[in-house]
């Protein structure tokens, strides 16, 4: 495992770590793009996990009804447009004429209806939409309607959200799969189709251009506008060793590396053939998520007891170094660049950090040595290093911590288990989400306090849920921001998770590639010059 503190040692030996030639033998540079994702796509269904490799895979093979541009404004994507009637209680959507699925079937309104129904069971926006929905039905092959009991203002933002969870439109037969079970096959209408016979778990995914893809008109911007497939073939290479990734990018064996460890940014920046840049300007928000179902963190007093020990700077320096221009501390429950961000209650994270005070608070709250099983993805460098900082902090506070080291795919499976830690469950895990996912209470998965319907960890907080519902009804941005402050005040009491900082990671690609879009790292619309 390449740790942050040993990354430069690995970089010094790059010449000895070339990428194996047979893995890249097919195709030539003009028609093949070779890409290193964040991790393997161990789950191919984007409704089953929020993991970003799966999300990015989703944007390759599916499309959404609406897309967001760099300013987060929604635009029709699969939809041609919509009409709103009855004071916002009736929405009629019309699909574009022409889009087809990879199996040759036309994209129809019944597919959109089934996909929305499945999405609503998982997504934070969708769950709220479902509570306000009176009826959802197809009117004909191209039109469907949503009738509401009360207006839902962020309708287009919800249907167009690019992340956690995007409302991808699937064929009806697949969208009728229960959302807790993965779909049996990958059939989309997007610019690329997966080539299942070339998939090698833990090593490679291959996508082929879908020649019948019908891009919409306009200018590409984040997930809105046309999704242009300039390459006939896309190869995603799963390379977990950072030194190998650097060497492959420098020699041109790889075109694009989505997530560059901070210690290796200077190495790549010195190469005139490589561009190193922050693409996702919303950053990544790092969170320490406890399991609320089992001791010790099923008790809010024990969760609050850790606050005196949490030093966000320690976490950020472990993965991003000392350059404060690329990370932030003093982060509450909203990202620092969110309109909802405030300093409400932030003093609990300021001042000298005191693990002894946390230890006393834990004992006063009745901690009796219950073990905390920490899920530790050893092959994801940032998650691994953040996990090590968290484990060290918890142990200094007197907690009994079991470091369960595993690969990323095993973490995704294990975190869904609700059994007690001694029976295959867990107690804590690091979660990384893009700032765009936490921008407001509407889509903020880790703020939900709806118990069984919440993201892994399953917190219950009627107070946070009531404030979130009140936020949806706020008449102005100023009123929303005021409610946002109240949400953060309640957040420090309930602590569905501990915020541990925000950072801005770089991607790196060969300068021969042009057309990289800002806002979200996706290997679409790029071409080789």
Short mmCIF file of C-alpha atoms in Angstrom, two decimals:
data_model
loop_
_atom_site.label_atom_id
_atom_site.label_comp_id
_atom_site.label_asym_id
_atom_site.label_seq_id
_atom_site.Cartn_x
_atom_site.Cartn_y
_atom_site.Cartn_z
CA UNK A 1 0.00 0.00 0.00
CA UNK A 2 1.41 3.37 -1.02
CA UNK A 3 0.99 5.74 1.93
CA UNK A 4 1.25 9.51 1.60
CA UNK A 5 4.53 9.67 3.48
CA UNK A 6 6.13 7.09 1.16
CA UNK A 7 4.75 8.45 -2.11
CA UNK A 8 7.88 10.38 -3.03
CA UNK A 9 10.01 7.33 -2.43
CA UNK A 10 7.84 5.51 -4.94
CA UNK A 11 8.10 8.43 -7.35
CA UNK A 12 11.87 8.16 -7.29
CA UNK A 13 11.62 4.64 -8.69
CA UNK A 14 9.21 5.43 -11.52
CA UNK A 15 11.51 4.16 -14.20
CA UNK A 16 11.27 0.71 -12.67
CA UNK A 17 7.46 0.67 -12.68
CA UNK A 18 6.20 0.68 -16.29
CA UNK A 19 2.63 -0.36 -17.03
CA UNK A 20 2.38 -3.86 -18.41
CA UNK A 21 2.22 -3.59 -22.19
CA UNK A 22 -0.34 -6.37 -22.86
CA UNK A 23 -3.00 -4.49 -20.89
CA UNK A 24 -2.85 -1.63 -23.38
CA UNK A 25 -2.31 -3.48 -26.60
CA UNK A 26 -5.72 -2.98 -28.26
CA UNK A 27 -6.40 0.08 -30.38
CA UNK A 28 -4.29 3.08 -31.28
CA UNK A 29 -4.04 6.52 -29.72
CA UNK A 30 -6.41 8.17 -32.19
CA UNK A 31 -9.38 6.03 -31.24
CA UNK A 32 -8.68 4.82 -27.66
CA UNK A 33 -8.68 6.81 -24.42
CA UNK A 34 -6.91 5.14 -21.48
CA UNK A 35 -8.09 6.32 -18.09
CA UNK A 36 -7.36 5.58 -14.41
CA UNK A 37 -10.52 5.97 -12.25
CA UNK A 38 -10.53 6.50 -8.49
CA UNK A 39 -11.01 2.78 -7.88
CA UNK A 40 -12.45 -0.30 -9.49
CA UNK A 41 -16.11 -0.21 -10.45
CA UNK A 42 -17.03 -3.17 -8.29
CA UNK A 43 -20.75 -2.31 -8.48
CA UNK A 44 -22.20 -1.47 -11.92
CA UNK A 45 -25.60 -0.23 -10.70
CA UNK A 46 -25.51 3.46 -9.67
CA UNK A 47 -28.66 3.08 -7.56
CA UNK A 48 -27.00 0.55 -5.25
CA UNK A 49 -24.01 2.69 -4.19
CA UNK A 50 -22.86 6.30 -4.00
CA UNK A 51 -19.28 5.27 -4.87
CA UNK A 52 -17.92 7.75 -7.42
CA UNK A 53 -16.36 5.18 -9.77
CA UNK A 54 -19.87 3.74 -10.17
CA UNK A 55 -21.38 7.21 -10.58
CA UNK A 56 -18.85 8.09 -13.30
CA UNK A 57 -19.50 4.76 -15.01
CA UNK A 58 -23.19 5.68 -14.91
CA UNK A 59 -22.61 8.90 -16.84
CA UNK A 60 -20.82 6.90 -19.53
CA UNK A 61 -23.69 4.52 -20.24
CA UNK A 62 -26.90 6.26 -19.11
CA UNK A 63 -28.40 9.69 -19.41
CA UNK A 64 -30.55 11.85 -17.14
CA UNK A 65 -33.69 13.80 -17.93
CA UNK A 66 -31.93 17.07 -17.11
CA UNK A 67 -28.28 18.05 -16.73
CA UNK A 68 -26.52 20.77 -14.74
CA UNK A 69 -24.06 23.26 -16.20
CA UNK A 70 -20.99 24.62 -14.38
CA UNK A 71 -23.20 27.21 -12.63
CA UNK A 72 -25.46 24.36 -11.45
CA UNK A 73 -28.35 25.50 -13.65
CA UNK A 74 -30.60 22.69 -14.98
CA UNK A 75 -31.11 22.15 -18.72
CA UNK A 76 -33.13 19.50 -20.61
CA UNK A 77 -31.09 16.40 -21.46
CA UNK A 78 -33.19 13.35 -22.36
CA UNK A 79 -36.16 15.62 -21.84
CA UNK A 80 -37.21 17.99 -24.58
CA UNK A 81 -38.91 20.22 -22.04
CA UNK A 82 -41.69 20.50 -19.49
CA UNK A 83 -44.86 22.39 -18.58
CA UNK A 84 -45.83 23.38 -15.03
CA UNK A 85 -49.49 23.86 -14.11
CA UNK A 86 -51.80 24.11 -11.10
CA UNK A 87 -49.47 26.36 -9.07
CA UNK A 88 -46.61 23.91 -9.32
CA UNK A 89 -48.65 20.81 -8.50
CA UNK A 90 -48.68 19.33 -12.02
CA UNK A 91 -45.58 18.80 -14.14
CA UNK A 92 -45.76 17.35 -17.65
CA UNK A 93 -42.46 16.27 -19.20
CA UNK A 94 -41.84 15.50 -22.87
CA UNK A 95 -38.94 13.32 -23.99
CA UNK A 96 -36.79 14.08 -27.02
CA UNK A 97 -37.61 12.20 -30.19
CA UNK A 98 -34.95 9.70 -31.18
CA UNK A 99 -32.85 8.49 -28.19
CA UNK A 100 -32.56 4.70 -28.05
CA UNK A 101 -31.17 2.22 -25.56
CA UNK A 102 -28.14 0.10 -26.37
CA UNK A 103 -30.45 -2.85 -27.11
CA UNK A 104 -32.14 -0.87 -29.88
CA UNK A 105 -35.37 -0.06 -28.01
CA UNK A 106 -36.58 3.54 -27.96
CA UNK A 107 -36.42 5.51 -24.72
CA UNK A 108 -40.06 5.89 -23.68
CA UNK A 109 -41.98 7.69 -20.97
CA UNK A 110 -42.66 4.39 -19.17
CA UNK A 111 -38.88 3.94 -18.80
CA UNK A 112 -38.56 7.39 -17.22
CA UNK A 113 -41.47 6.69 -14.84
CA UNK A 114 -40.01 3.38 -13.65
CA UNK A 115 -36.54 4.94 -13.27
CA UNK A 116 -37.88 7.84 -11.20
CA UNK A 117 -39.77 5.43 -8.95
CA UNK A 118 -36.62 3.42 -8.26
CA UNK A 119 -34.49 6.54 -7.76
CA UNK A 120 -36.96 8.02 -5.25
CA UNK A 121 -36.34 5.15 -2.84
CA UNK A 122 -32.61 5.97 -2.62
CA UNK A 123 -31.95 9.65 -3.21
CA UNK A 124 -32.41 12.43 -0.64
CA UNK A 125 -34.17 14.69 -3.17
CA UNK A 126 -36.19 11.76 -4.44
CA UNK A 127 -37.37 10.69 -0.99
CA UNK A 128 -38.77 14.18 -0.39
CA UNK A 129 -40.37 14.23 -3.84
CA UNK A 130 -42.03 10.89 -3.07
CA UNK A 131 -43.55 12.33 0.12
CA UNK A 132 -45.16 15.11 -1.90
CA UNK A 133 -46.23 13.02 -4.87
CA UNK A 134 -49.87 12.19 -5.60
CA UNK A 135 -49.34 10.48 -8.96
CA UNK A 136 -46.62 9.58 -11.45
CA UNK A 137 -47.70 8.10 -14.78
CA UNK A 138 -46.89 7.89 -18.47
CA UNK A 139 -49.32 9.75 -20.72
CA UNK A 140 -47.98 8.27 -23.97
CA UNK A 141 -44.62 7.15 -25.35
CA UNK A 142 -43.03 10.58 -25.01
CA UNK A 143 -44.91 12.29 -22.17
CA UNK A 144 -45.29 11.62 -18.46
CA UNK A 145 -46.76 13.63 -15.61
CA UNK A 146 -46.00 14.16 -11.96
CA UNK A 147 -48.88 15.34 -9.76
CA UNK A 148 -48.00 16.72 -6.34
CA UNK A 149 -49.88 17.27 -3.09
CA UNK A 150 -47.76 20.37 -2.55
CA UNK A 151 -45.15 22.10 -4.72
CA UNK A 152 -41.60 20.78 -4.94
CA UNK A 153 -39.39 23.70 -5.97
CA UNK A 154 -36.14 21.88 -6.79
CA UNK A 155 -37.81 19.47 -9.26
CA UNK A 156 -35.37 20.11 -12.12
CA UNK A 157 -32.33 20.23 -9.84
CA UNK A 158 -33.39 16.84 -8.46
CA UNK A 159 -33.98 15.19 -11.84
CA UNK A 160 -30.74 16.68 -13.15
CA UNK A 161 -28.44 16.13 -10.17
CA UNK A 162 -25.13 14.68 -11.35
CA UNK A 163 -24.17 12.82 -8.21
CA UNK A 164 -25.36 10.81 -5.21
CA UNK A 165 -27.73 9.66 -6.73
CA UNK A 166 -28.26 10.76 -10.37
CA UNK A 167 -31.67 9.89 -11.78
CA UNK A 168 -30.40 7.81 -14.70
CA UNK A 169 -33.10 6.59 -17.09
CA UNK A 170 -32.98 2.83 -17.58
CA UNK A 171 -35.23 0.47 -19.53
CA UNK A 172 -38.42 -0.20 -17.60
CA UNK A 173 -37.59 -3.92 -17.21
CA UNK A 174 -34.36 -3.00 -15.38
CA UNK A 175 -35.74 -0.04 -13.46
CA UNK A 176 -38.36 -2.31 -11.89
CA UNK A 177 -35.56 -4.09 -10.01
CA UNK A 178 -35.73 -3.44 -6.27
CA UNK A 179 -33.32 -0.60 -5.50
CA UNK A 180 -31.42 -2.64 -2.91
CA UNK A 181 -30.54 -5.25 -5.58
CA UNK A 182 -28.24 -4.61 -8.51
CA UNK A 183 -29.73 -4.68 -12.00
CA UNK A 184 -28.85 -7.91 -13.88
CA UNK A 185 -27.37 -6.19 -16.95
CA UNK A 186 -26.12 -2.78 -18.03
CA UNK A 187 -28.28 -1.26 -20.78
CA UNK A 188 -28.30 2.50 -21.14
CA UNK A 189 -28.86 5.16 -23.77
CA UNK A 190 -25.62 7.08 -23.17
CA UNK A 191 -22.65 7.70 -25.48
CA UNK A 192 -20.80 4.52 -24.48
CA UNK A 193 -21.82 0.93 -23.82
CA UNK A 194 -19.88 -1.38 -21.56
CA UNK A 195 -18.13 -4.36 -23.15
CA UNK A 196 -18.79 -7.05 -20.52
CA UNK A 197 -16.65 -9.74 -22.12
CA UNK A 198 -13.54 -7.54 -21.67
CA UNK A 199 -14.19 -6.66 -18.06
CA UNK A 200 -11.53 -7.95 -15.68
CA UNK A 201 -12.51 -7.29 -12.06
CA UNK A 202 -9.75 -5.39 -10.30
CA UNK A 203 -7.92 -4.67 -13.57
CA UNK A 204 -9.90 -3.19 -16.47
CA UNK A 205 -13.25 -2.03 -17.82
CA UNK A 206 -13.81 -1.35 -21.51
CA UNK A 207 -16.44 0.85 -23.13
CA UNK A 208 -17.29 1.08 -26.84
CA UNK A 209 -18.85 4.09 -28.51
CA UNK A 210 -22.61 3.71 -29.03
CA UNK A 211 -23.03 4.71 -32.65
CA UNK A 212 -26.77 5.33 -32.29
CA UNK A 213 -26.35 7.79 -29.41
CA UNK A 214 -28.22 10.99 -30.14
CA UNK A 215 -26.59 13.95 -28.37
CA UNK A 216 -28.72 16.95 -27.76
CA UNK A 217 -27.85 20.31 -29.28
CA UNK A 218 -25.88 22.98 -27.49
CA UNK A 219 -22.54 23.41 -25.80
CA UNK A 220 -21.24 20.84 -23.31
CA UNK A 221 -21.05 22.12 -19.73
CA UNK A 222 -20.55 19.69 -16.84
CA UNK A 223 -23.46 17.22 -17.33
CA UNK A 224 -25.60 19.41 -19.59
CA UNK A 225 -25.53 19.71 -23.37
CA UNK A 226 -24.22 17.07 -25.76
CA UNK A 227 -22.12 14.19 -24.44
CA UNK A 228 -19.66 13.74 -27.27
CA UNK A 229 -17.84 10.43 -27.68
CA UNK A 230 -14.74 11.35 -29.69
CA UNK A 231 -13.07 8.00 -28.99
CA UNK A 232 -14.25 4.68 -30.38
CA UNK A 233 -13.03 2.88 -27.29
CA UNK A 234 -12.53 3.84 -23.65
CA UNK A 235 -10.35 1.74 -21.36
CA UNK A 236 -10.48 2.19 -17.60
CA UNK A 237 -7.35 0.72 -16.03
CA UNK A 238 -7.48 -0.09 -12.32
CA UNK A 239 -3.98 0.75 -11.06
CA UNK A 240 -3.72 0.94 -7.28
CA UNK A 241 0.00 1.69 -7.13
CA UNK A 242 0.56 5.43 -7.47
CA UNK A 243 4.13 5.13 -8.76
CA UNK A 244 2.92 2.92 -11.61
CA UNK A 245 0.19 5.43 -12.43
CA UNK A 246 2.66 8.32 -12.57
CA UNK A 247 5.02 6.39 -14.80
CA UNK A 248 2.24 5.36 -17.19
CA UNK A 249 0.96 8.92 -17.48
CA UNK A 250 4.42 10.36 -18.08
CA UNK A 251 5.26 7.86 -20.83
CA UNK A 252 1.87 8.23 -22.53
CA UNK A 253 0.70 4.69 -21.77
CA UNK A 254 -2.18 6.32 -19.87
CA UNK A 255 -4.00 9.48 -20.99
CA UNK A 256 -5.78 10.58 -17.82
CA UNK A 257 -5.56 9.96 -14.09
CA UNK A 258 -8.65 11.17 -12.30
CA UNK A 259 -7.32 11.53 -8.73
CA UNK A 260 -3.66 12.39 -8.12
CA UNK A 261 -2.26 12.00 -4.58
CA UNK A 262 -1.08 15.38 -3.42
CA UNK A 263 2.57 14.35 -2.93
CA UNK A 264 2.79 13.42 -6.60
CA UNK A 265 1.37 16.66 -8.01
CA UNK A 266 4.84 18.32 -8.22
CA UNK A 267 6.28 15.29 -9.99
CA UNK A 268 3.66 15.44 -12.73
CA UNK A 269 3.64 19.25 -12.91
CA UNK A 270 7.30 19.18 -13.97
CA UNK A 271 6.39 17.18 -17.08
CA UNK A 272 5.64 19.55 -19.95
CA UNK A 273 3.45 16.89 -21.60
CA UNK A 274 1.12 16.59 -18.61
CA UNK A 275 -1.52 18.99 -17.34
CA UNK A 276 -2.28 18.94 -13.58
CA UNK A 277 -5.40 20.82 -12.53
CA UNK A 278 -8.31 20.97 -10.10
CA UNK A 279 -11.39 20.11 -12.15
CA UNK A 280 -14.05 19.69 -9.47
CA UNK A 281 -14.00 23.16 -7.91
CA UNK A 282 -16.65 22.16 -5.34
CA UNK A 283 -13.96 20.10 -3.63
CA UNK A 284 -14.34 16.93 -1.62
CA UNK A 285 -15.86 16.96 1.85
CA UNK A 286 -14.36 14.43 4.25
CA UNK A 287 -16.60 12.94 6.93
CA UNK A 288 -16.22 10.39 9.69
CA UNK A 289 -19.46 8.40 9.73
CA UNK A 290 -20.42 6.35 12.81
CA UNK A 291 -22.92 3.51 12.87
CA UNK A 292 -25.93 4.75 14.83
CA UNK A 293 -27.46 1.31 15.29
CA UNK A 294 -24.94 -0.16 17.74
CA UNK A 295 -22.80 0.89 20.75
CA UNK A 296 -20.94 2.99 21.38
CA UNK A 297 -22.12 5.52 18.77
CA UNK A 298 -25.84 4.84 19.07
CA UNK A 299 -25.65 7.31 21.97
CA UNK A 300 -25.47 11.01 20.94
CA UNK A 301 -23.64 11.87 24.17
CA UNK A 302 -20.80 9.54 23.17
CA UNK A 303 -20.72 11.04 19.68
CA UNK A 304 -20.52 14.55 21.15
CA UNK A 305 -17.80 13.40 23.54
CA UNK A 306 -15.32 13.13 20.65
CA UNK A 307 -15.69 16.76 19.54
CA UNK A 308 -12.87 18.15 21.76
CA UNK A 309 -10.44 15.74 20.09
CA UNK A 310 -11.29 16.32 16.43
CA UNK A 311 -8.64 18.37 14.66
CA UNK A 312 -9.64 18.87 11.04
CA UNK A 313 -6.16 20.17 10.17
CA UNK A 314 -4.64 16.83 11.24
CA UNK A 315 -6.89 15.00 8.81
CA UNK A 316 -6.28 17.38 5.93
CA UNK A 317 -2.50 17.50 6.38
CA UNK A 318 -2.41 13.68 6.31
CA UNK A 319 -3.62 13.67 2.71
CA UNK A 320 -2.90 17.16 1.32
CA UNK A 321 0.18 18.38 3.15
CA UNK A 322 0.75 21.85 4.57
CA UNK A 323 -0.53 23.92 1.62
CA UNK A 324 -3.70 25.48 3.01
CA UNK A 325 -4.71 26.76 -0.43
CA UNK A 326 -5.93 23.25 -1.30
CA UNK A 327 -7.72 22.35 1.91
CA UNK A 328 -9.96 23.92 4.54
CA UNK A 329 -10.63 23.32 8.20
CA UNK A 330 -13.37 24.99 10.24
CA UNK A 331 -15.90 23.08 8.12
CA UNK A 332 -19.38 22.53 9.51
CA UNK A 333 -22.13 20.43 7.98
CA UNK A 334 -22.04 22.37 4.69
CA UNK A 335 -19.01 22.91 2.40
CA UNK A 336 -17.19 26.21 2.81
CA UNK A 337 -18.26 27.30 -0.71
CA UNK A 338 -21.94 26.45 -0.16
CA UNK A 339 -24.53 29.24 0.18
CA UNK A 340 -25.63 27.42 3.35
CA UNK A 341 -22.19 27.56 5.01
CA UNK A 342 -22.05 29.40 8.35
CA UNK A 343 -20.06 29.63 11.56
CA UNK A 344 -22.99 28.43 13.69
CA UNK A 345 -21.55 26.39 16.56
CA UNK A 346 -18.18 26.04 14.82
CA UNK A 347 -16.40 26.95 18.06
CA UNK A 348 -16.65 23.26 19.09
CA UNK A 349 -13.91 22.59 16.52
CA UNK A 350 -11.71 25.54 17.49
CA UNK A 351 -9.26 26.10 20.29
CA UNK A 352 -6.73 23.59 21.61
CA UNK A 353 -7.67 19.98 20.92
CA UNK A 354 -7.87 17.79 23.99
CA UNK A 355 -8.07 13.99 23.78
CA UNK A 356 -8.04 13.73 27.58
CA UNK A 357 -11.18 15.88 27.74
CA UNK A 358 -12.77 13.58 25.17
CA UNK A 359 -11.75 10.54 27.23
CA UNK A 360 -13.39 12.00 30.34
CA UNK A 361 -16.54 12.87 28.40
CA UNK A 362 -16.77 9.33 27.00
CA UNK A 363 -16.50 7.81 30.47
CA UNK A 364 -19.06 10.28 31.83
CA UNK A 365 -21.42 9.23 29.03
CA UNK A 366 -21.07 5.60 30.12
CA UNK A 367 -18.55 4.17 27.65
CA UNK A 368 -17.67 0.63 28.75
CA UNK A 369 -15.07 -0.45 26.23
CA UNK A 370 -17.40 -1.47 23.38
CA UNK A 371 -15.24 -2.02 20.30
CA UNK A 372 -15.41 0.31 17.30
CA UNK A 373 -14.90 -1.73 14.12
CA UNK A 374 -13.41 0.69 11.58
CA UNK A 375 -13.73 -0.19 7.87
CA UNK A 376 -10.35 0.60 6.32
CA UNK A 377 -9.91 0.53 2.49
CA UNK A 378 -6.20 -0.14 2.15
CA UNK A 379 -6.15 0.34 -1.65
CA UNK A 380 -7.63 3.89 -1.62
CA UNK A 381 -4.82 6.13 -0.39
CA UNK A 382 -6.81 9.15 0.86
CA UNK A 383 -9.46 7.06 2.62
CA UNK A 384 -6.71 4.91 4.13
CA UNK A 385 -4.71 7.83 5.50
CA UNK A 386 -7.82 9.56 6.87
CA UNK A 387 -8.81 6.29 8.52
CA UNK A 388 -5.40 6.01 10.20
CA UNK A 389 -5.71 9.53 11.64
CA UNK A 390 -9.21 8.75 12.91
CA UNK A 391 -8.16 5.47 14.53
CA UNK A 392 -5.20 7.15 16.25
CA UNK A 393 -7.46 9.93 17.55
CA UNK A 394 -10.09 7.50 18.82
CA UNK A 395 -7.54 5.34 20.62
CA UNK A 396 -6.06 8.39 22.34
CA UNK A 397 -9.60 9.16 23.53
CA UNK A 398 -9.76 5.72 25.18
CA UNK A 399 -11.91 3.96 22.58
CA UNK A 400 -11.23 0.34 21.73
CA UNK A 401 -10.77 0.34 17.95
CA UNK A 402 -10.46 -2.63 15.62
CA UNK A 403 -8.83 -1.72 12.30
CA UNK A 404 -10.51 -3.94 9.69
CA UNK A 405 -8.32 -3.58 6.61
CA UNK A 406 -9.85 -4.61 3.27
CA UNK A 407 -10.12 -3.47 -0.32
CA UNK A 408 -12.59 -0.87 -1.59
CA UNK A 409 -15.05 -3.37 -2.98
CA UNK A 410 -15.28 -5.11 0.37
CA UNK A 411 -15.91 -1.77 2.12
CA UNK A 412 -18.85 -1.09 -0.21
CA UNK A 413 -20.37 -4.45 0.65
CA UNK A 414 -19.61 -4.35 4.36
CA UNK A 415 -20.93 -0.84 5.06
CA UNK A 416 -24.41 -1.96 3.92
CA UNK A 417 -24.57 -4.57 6.70
CA UNK A 418 -26.67 -3.64 9.73
CA UNK A 419 -25.61 -6.50 12.02
CA UNK A 420 -23.67 -5.74 15.22
CA UNK A 421 -19.91 -5.29 14.77
CA UNK A 422 -19.20 -8.73 16.22
CA UNK A 423 -21.45 -10.33 13.60
CA UNK A 424 -19.98 -8.77 10.46
CA UNK A 425 -21.19 -5.22 10.99
CA UNK A 426 -19.15 -2.08 11.60
CA UNK A 427 -18.76 0.97 13.80
CA UNK A 428 -17.14 3.75 11.71
CA UNK A 429 -16.06 4.53 8.16
CA UNK A 430 -14.61 7.48 6.25
CA UNK A 431 -16.94 8.99 3.63
CA UNK A 432 -15.82 11.38 0.87
CA UNK A 433 -18.43 13.34 -1.08
CA UNK A 434 -18.10 16.14 -3.63
CA UNK A 435 -19.08 19.55 -2.33
CA UNK A 436 -21.90 19.66 -4.85
CA UNK A 437 -23.54 16.73 -3.05
CA UNK A 438 -23.61 18.62 0.28
CA UNK A 439 -24.44 22.05 -1.13
CA UNK A 440 -27.87 22.24 0.52
CA UNK A 441 -30.08 20.20 2.86
CA UNK A 442 -32.02 18.95 -0.19
CA UNK A 443 -29.39 16.50 -1.44
CA UNK A 444 -27.13 16.19 1.60
CA UNK A 445 -27.21 12.43 2.23
CA UNK A 446 -25.27 12.47 5.50
CA UNK A 447 -27.61 15.06 7.05
CA UNK A 448 -30.66 12.85 6.70
CA UNK A 449 -32.05 11.58 10.01
CA UNK A 450 -34.68 9.27 8.55
CA UNK A 451 -33.46 6.06 10.15
CA UNK A 452 -33.78 3.05 7.87
CA UNK A 453 -34.06 5.35 4.83
CA UNK A 454 -30.83 7.20 5.64
CA UNK A 455 -27.39 6.61 4.15
CA UNK A 456 -25.23 3.87 5.71
CA UNK A 457 -25.00 4.49 9.44
CA UNK A 458 -28.77 5.04 9.61
CA UNK A 459 -29.14 7.98 12.04
CA UNK A 460 -32.54 9.01 13.37
CA UNK A 461 -33.18 12.70 14.08
CA UNK A 462 -36.76 14.03 13.93
CA UNK A 463 -35.39 17.52 14.60
CA UNK A 464 -33.07 17.53 11.57
CA UNK A 465 -35.82 16.07 9.40
CA UNK A 466 -38.29 18.77 10.50
CA UNK A 467 -35.79 21.55 9.81
CA UNK A 468 -35.00 20.07 6.39
CA UNK A 469 -38.71 20.02 5.52
CA UNK A 470 -38.98 23.63 6.69
CA UNK A 471 -36.03 24.55 4.45
CA UNK A 472 -37.90 23.26 1.37
CA UNK A 473 -40.72 25.70 2.13
CA UNK A 474 -38.51 28.75 2.72
CA UNK A 475 -39.63 31.60 0.41
CA UNK A 476 -36.24 33.26 -0.19
CA UNK A 477 -32.53 32.40 -0.24
CA UNK A 478 -32.12 34.49 2.90
CA UNK A 479 -34.78 32.44 4.67
CA UNK A 480 -33.09 29.24 3.51
CA UNK A 481 -29.75 30.43 4.88
CA UNK A 482 -31.33 31.25 8.24
CA UNK A 483 -32.76 27.74 8.44
CA UNK A 484 -29.35 26.42 7.38
CA UNK A 485 -27.87 27.99 10.53
CA UNK A 486 -30.52 26.28 12.65
CA UNK A 487 -29.77 22.99 10.92
CA UNK A 488 -26.09 23.34 11.78
CA UNK A 489 -26.93 24.18 15.41
CA UNK A 490 -28.99 20.98 15.63
CA UNK A 491 -26.28 19.09 13.77
CA UNK A 492 -23.80 19.61 16.62
CA UNK A 493 -26.33 18.09 19.01
CA UNK A 494 -27.24 15.02 16.96
CA UNK A 495 -23.93 14.53 15.08
CA UNK A 496 -25.02 12.18 12.29
CA UNK A 497 -21.30 12.34 11.37
CA UNK A 498 -18.17 14.28 12.30
CA UNK A 499 -16.94 16.72 9.61
CA UNK A 500 -13.16 16.40 9.20
CA UNK A 501 -12.38 18.96 6.48
CA UNK A 502 -12.65 19.81 2.81
CA UNK A 503 -9.99 19.56 0.11
CA UNK A 504 -9.45 20.17 -3.59
CA UNK A 505 -7.75 17.33 -5.43
CA UNK A 506 -6.11 17.47 -8.84
CA UNK A 507 -6.56 15.39 -11.95
CA UNK A 508 -3.79 14.91 -14.50
CA UNK A 509 -4.01 14.29 -18.23
CA UNK A 510 -1.81 14.38 -21.31
CA UNK A 511 -1.72 17.84 -22.88
CA UNK A 512 -2.71 16.26 -26.18
CA UNK A 513 -6.24 15.99 -24.73
CA UNK A 514 -8.58 18.99 -25.06
CA UNK A 515 -12.15 19.62 -23.98
CA UNK A 516 -11.91 18.67 -20.28
CA UNK A 517 -14.99 20.21 -18.64
CA UNK A 518 -14.91 21.99 -15.28
CA UNK A 519 -17.19 21.05 -12.41
CA UNK A 520 -17.00 17.26 -12.46
CA UNK A 521 -14.32 14.84 -13.63
CA UNK A 522 -15.83 12.80 -16.48
CA UNK A 523 -13.97 11.35 -19.49
CA UNK A 524 -16.56 12.68 -21.95
CA UNK A 525 -16.36 15.38 -24.65
CA UNK A 526 -12.54 15.24 -24.72
CA UNK A 527 -10.62 14.78 -27.96
CA UNK A 528 -7.00 14.28 -28.91
CA UNK A 529 -5.24 17.02 -30.86
#
